[in-house]
Amino acid sequence: QVQLVESGGGLVQAGGSLRLSCAASGDTICISAMGWYRQAPGKERELVAVITNGGSTYYADSVKGRFTISRDNAKNTVYLQMNSLKPEDTAVYYCNAGGCSDDYWGQGTQVTVSS
């Protein structure tokens, strides 16, 4: 019903910035919130940021003040602007869409931050 395609990951030096994009297609009208998760090797997947259909946002303490989640409704795309990146931000980042009959996940995009 919903397909999510992420892009924007890559290799960046500590202190640098990246912007991740997640384009939603299919039956997107059911989506009530979209978020970004990340998972580092050997660690649990964790919520990074979420934006609701009402525009409310939430950030994990570890990224608050550095990351910004936003949405372009016309393009059905959610973004994660990541500034002041740290090596501990290295992970596979996954886009998530909630509110439909099932949660939907993107394929993941690798973010690697070198020291």
PDB file of C-alpha atoms in Angstrom:
ATOM      1  CA  GLN A   1       0.000   0.000   0.000  1.00  0.00           C
ATOM      2  CA  VAL A   2       2.811   2.400   0.874  1.00  0.00           C
ATOM      3  CA  GLN A   3       6.320   2.424  -0.471  1.00  0.00           C
ATOM      4  CA  LEU A   4       9.127   4.419   1.103  1.00  0.00           C
ATOM      5  CA  VAL A   5      12.390   5.156  -0.661  1.00  0.00           C
ATOM      6  CA  GLU A   6      15.238   6.753   1.249  1.00  0.00           C
ATOM      7  CA  SER A   7      18.200   8.625  -0.122  1.00  0.00           C
ATOM      8  CA  GLY A   8      20.912  10.994   1.002  1.00  0.00           C
ATOM      9  CA  GLY A   9      23.123   8.770   3.094  1.00  0.00           C
ATOM     10  CA  GLY A  10      26.848   8.692   2.681  1.00  0.00           C
ATOM     11  CA  LEU A  11      30.222   9.290   4.256  1.00  0.00           C
ATOM     12  CA  VAL A  12      30.853  12.558   6.053  1.00  0.00           C
ATOM     13  CA  GLN A  13      33.449  13.876   8.460  1.00  0.00           C
ATOM     14  CA  ALA A  14      32.590  14.671  12.048  1.00  0.00           C
ATOM     15  CA  GLY A  15      31.001  18.081  12.275  1.00  0.00           C
ATOM     16  CA  GLY A  16      29.574  17.844   8.795  1.00  0.00           C
ATOM     17  CA  SER A  17      26.003  17.686   7.586  1.00  0.00           C
ATOM     18  CA  LEU A  18      23.767  15.417   5.563  1.00  0.00           C
ATOM     19  CA  ARG A  19      20.143  15.590   4.560  1.00  0.00           C
ATOM     20  CA  LEU A  20      18.179  12.377   4.246  1.00  0.00           C
ATOM     21  CA  SER A  21      15.066  12.177   2.110  1.00  0.00           C
ATOM     22  CA  CYS A  22      12.204   9.706   2.218  1.00  0.00           C
ATOM     23  CA  ALA A  23       9.718   9.717  -0.634  1.00  0.00           C
ATOM     24  CA  ALA A  24       6.372   8.044  -0.004  1.00  0.00           C
ATOM     25  CA  SER A  25       4.189   6.606  -2.715  1.00  0.00           C
ATOM     26  CA  GLY A  26       1.092   4.467  -2.929  1.00  0.00           C
ATOM     27  CA  ASP A  27      -1.808   4.886  -0.503  1.00  0.00           C
ATOM     28  CA  THR A  28      -0.133   7.699   1.397  1.00  0.00           C
ATOM     29  CA  ILE A  29      -3.346   9.326   2.617  1.00  0.00           C
ATOM     30  CA  CYS A  30      -3.511   6.908   5.537  1.00  0.00           C
ATOM     31  CA  ILE A  31      -0.178   8.071   6.946  1.00  0.00           C
ATOM     32  CA  SER A  32      -0.554   9.995  10.198  1.00  0.00           C
ATOM     33  CA  ALA A  33       3.096  10.296  11.158  1.00  0.00           C
ATOM     34  CA  MET A  34       6.496   9.673   9.671  1.00  0.00           C
ATOM     35  CA  GLY A  35       9.759   9.197  11.435  1.00  0.00           C
ATOM     36  CA  TRP A  36      13.372   8.259  11.171  1.00  0.00           C
ATOM     37  CA  TYR A  37      14.977   5.369  13.012  1.00  0.00           C
ATOM     38  CA  ARG A  38      18.569   4.261  13.037  1.00  0.00           C
ATOM     39  CA  GLN A  39      20.404   1.076  13.853  1.00  0.00           C
ATOM     40  CA  ALA A  40      24.107   0.702  14.412  1.00  0.00           C
ATOM     41  CA  PRO A  41      25.808  -2.700  14.245  1.00  0.00           C
ATOM     42  CA  GLY A  42      25.148  -4.683  17.397  1.00  0.00           C
ATOM     43  CA  LYS A  43      22.680  -2.128  18.741  1.00  0.00           C
ATOM     44  CA  GLU A  44      18.923  -1.858  18.901  1.00  0.00           C
ATOM     45  CA  ARG A  45      17.015   0.179  16.391  1.00  0.00           C
ATOM     46  CA  GLU A  46      16.133   3.515  17.954  1.00  0.00           C
ATOM     47  CA  LEU A  47      13.759   6.321  17.124  1.00  0.00           C
ATOM     48  CA  VAL A  48      15.577   9.439  16.004  1.00  0.00           C
ATOM     49  CA  ALA A  49      12.786  11.847  15.102  1.00  0.00           C
ATOM     50  CA  VAL A  50       9.114  11.847  14.200  1.00  0.00           C
ATOM     51  CA  ILE A  51       6.710  14.337  12.671  1.00  0.00           C
ATOM     52  CA  THR A  52       2.942  13.933  12.947  1.00  0.00           C
ATOM     53  CA  ASN A  53       0.284  14.919  10.469  1.00  0.00           C
ATOM     54  CA  GLY A  54      -0.420  17.873  12.732  1.00  0.00           C
ATOM     55  CA  GLY A  55       3.149  19.074  12.481  1.00  0.00           C
ATOM     56  CA  SER A  56       4.304  18.099  15.955  1.00  0.00           C
ATOM     57  CA  THR A  57       7.865  16.861  16.173  1.00  0.00           C
ATOM     58  CA  TYR A  58       9.820  14.692  18.554  1.00  0.00           C
ATOM     59  CA  TYR A  59      13.548  14.140  18.789  1.00  0.00           C
ATOM     60  CA  ALA A  60      15.676  11.712  20.684  1.00  0.00           C
ATOM     61  CA  ASP A  61      17.801  13.441  23.285  1.00  0.00           C
ATOM     62  CA  SER A  62      20.929  12.313  21.479  1.00  0.00           C
ATOM     63  CA  VAL A  63      20.076  14.342  18.372  1.00  0.00           C
ATOM     64  CA  LYS A  64      18.069  17.225  19.792  1.00  0.00           C
ATOM     65  CA  GLY A  65      19.461  20.535  18.639  1.00  0.00           C
ATOM     66  CA  ARG A  66      21.418  18.922  15.804  1.00  0.00           C
ATOM     67  CA  PHE A  67      18.798  17.177  13.667  1.00  0.00           C
ATOM     68  CA  THR A  68      15.638  18.618  12.152  1.00  0.00           C
ATOM     69  CA  ILE A  69      12.771  16.637  10.682  1.00  0.00           C
ATOM     70  CA  SER A  70      10.523  18.281   8.120  1.00  0.00           C
ATOM     71  CA  ARG A  71       7.988  17.384   5.482  1.00  0.00           C
ATOM     72  CA  ASP A  72       7.082  18.599   2.016  1.00  0.00           C
ATOM     73  CA  ASN A  73       3.441  17.643   1.582  1.00  0.00           C
ATOM     74  CA  ALA A  74       3.398  18.519  -2.113  1.00  0.00           C
ATOM     75  CA  LYS A  75       6.185  16.042  -2.754  1.00  0.00           C
ATOM     76  CA  ASN A  76       5.061  13.434  -0.195  1.00  0.00           C
ATOM     77  CA  THR A  77       8.565  13.537   1.164  1.00  0.00           C
ATOM     78  CA  VAL A  78       9.996  13.734   4.657  1.00  0.00           C
ATOM     79  CA  TYR A  79      13.503  14.965   5.368  1.00  0.00           C
ATOM     80  CA  LEU A  80      16.022  14.642   8.135  1.00  0.00           C
ATOM     81  CA  GLN A  81      18.568  17.434   8.222  1.00  0.00           C
ATOM     82  CA  MET A  82      21.546  16.240  10.227  1.00  0.00           C
ATOM     83  CA  ASN A  83      24.062  18.837  11.382  1.00  0.00           C
ATOM     84  CA  SER A  84      27.106  18.630  13.631  1.00  0.00           C
ATOM     85  CA  LEU A  85      27.377  14.942  12.939  1.00  0.00           C
ATOM     86  CA  LYS A  86      29.287  12.761  15.350  1.00  0.00           C
ATOM     87  CA  PRO A  87      30.856   9.330  14.850  1.00  0.00           C
ATOM     88  CA  GLU A  88      28.199   7.889  17.146  1.00  0.00           C
ATOM     89  CA  ASP A  89      25.597   8.922  14.571  1.00  0.00           C
ATOM     90  CA  THR A  90      26.959   6.220  12.267  1.00  0.00           C
ATOM     91  CA  ALA A  91      24.130   3.817  11.502  1.00  0.00           C
ATOM     92  CA  VAL A  92      21.675   2.655   8.910  1.00  0.00           C
ATOM     93  CA  TYR A  93      18.833   5.141   8.900  1.00  0.00           C
ATOM     94  CA  TYR A  94      15.318   3.920   8.162  1.00  0.00           C
ATOM     95  CA  CYS A  95      12.255   5.911   7.245  1.00  0.00           C
ATOM     96  CA  ASN A  96       9.008   4.824   8.903  1.00  0.00           C
ATOM     97  CA  ALA A  97       5.377   5.641   8.170  1.00  0.00           C
ATOM     98  CA  GLY A  98       2.648   5.018  10.714  1.00  0.00           C
ATOM     99  CA  GLY A  99      -1.116   5.324  10.843  1.00  0.00           C
ATOM    100  CA  CYS A 100      -1.971   2.833   8.119  1.00  0.00           C
ATOM    101  CA  SER A 101      -3.030  -0.751   8.691  1.00  0.00           C
ATOM    102  CA  ASP A 102       0.653  -1.601   9.002  1.00  0.00           C
ATOM    103  CA  ASP A 103       3.783   0.365   9.654  1.00  0.00           C
ATOM    104  CA  TYR A 104       5.927   0.769   6.578  1.00  0.00           C
ATOM    105  CA  TRP A 105       9.681   0.941   6.359  1.00  0.00           C
ATOM    106  CA  GLY A 106      12.142   2.124   3.798  1.00  0.00           C
ATOM    107  CA  GLN A 107      15.090   0.046   2.706  1.00  0.00           C
ATOM    108  CA  GLY A 108      17.544   2.004   4.829  1.00  0.00           C
ATOM    109  CA  THR A 109      20.378   4.318   3.927  1.00  0.00           C
ATOM    110  CA  GLN A 110      23.866   4.126   5.414  1.00  0.00           C
ATOM    111  CA  VAL A 111      25.284   7.131   7.232  1.00  0.00           C
ATOM    112  CA  THR A 112      28.934   6.919   8.184  1.00  0.00           C
ATOM    113  CA  VAL A 113      30.595   9.695  10.167  1.00  0.00           C
ATOM    114  CA  SER A 114      34.364   9.593  10.327  1.00  0.00           C
ATOM    115  CA  SER A 115      36.384  11.095  13.157  1.00  0.00           C
TER     116      SER A 115
END
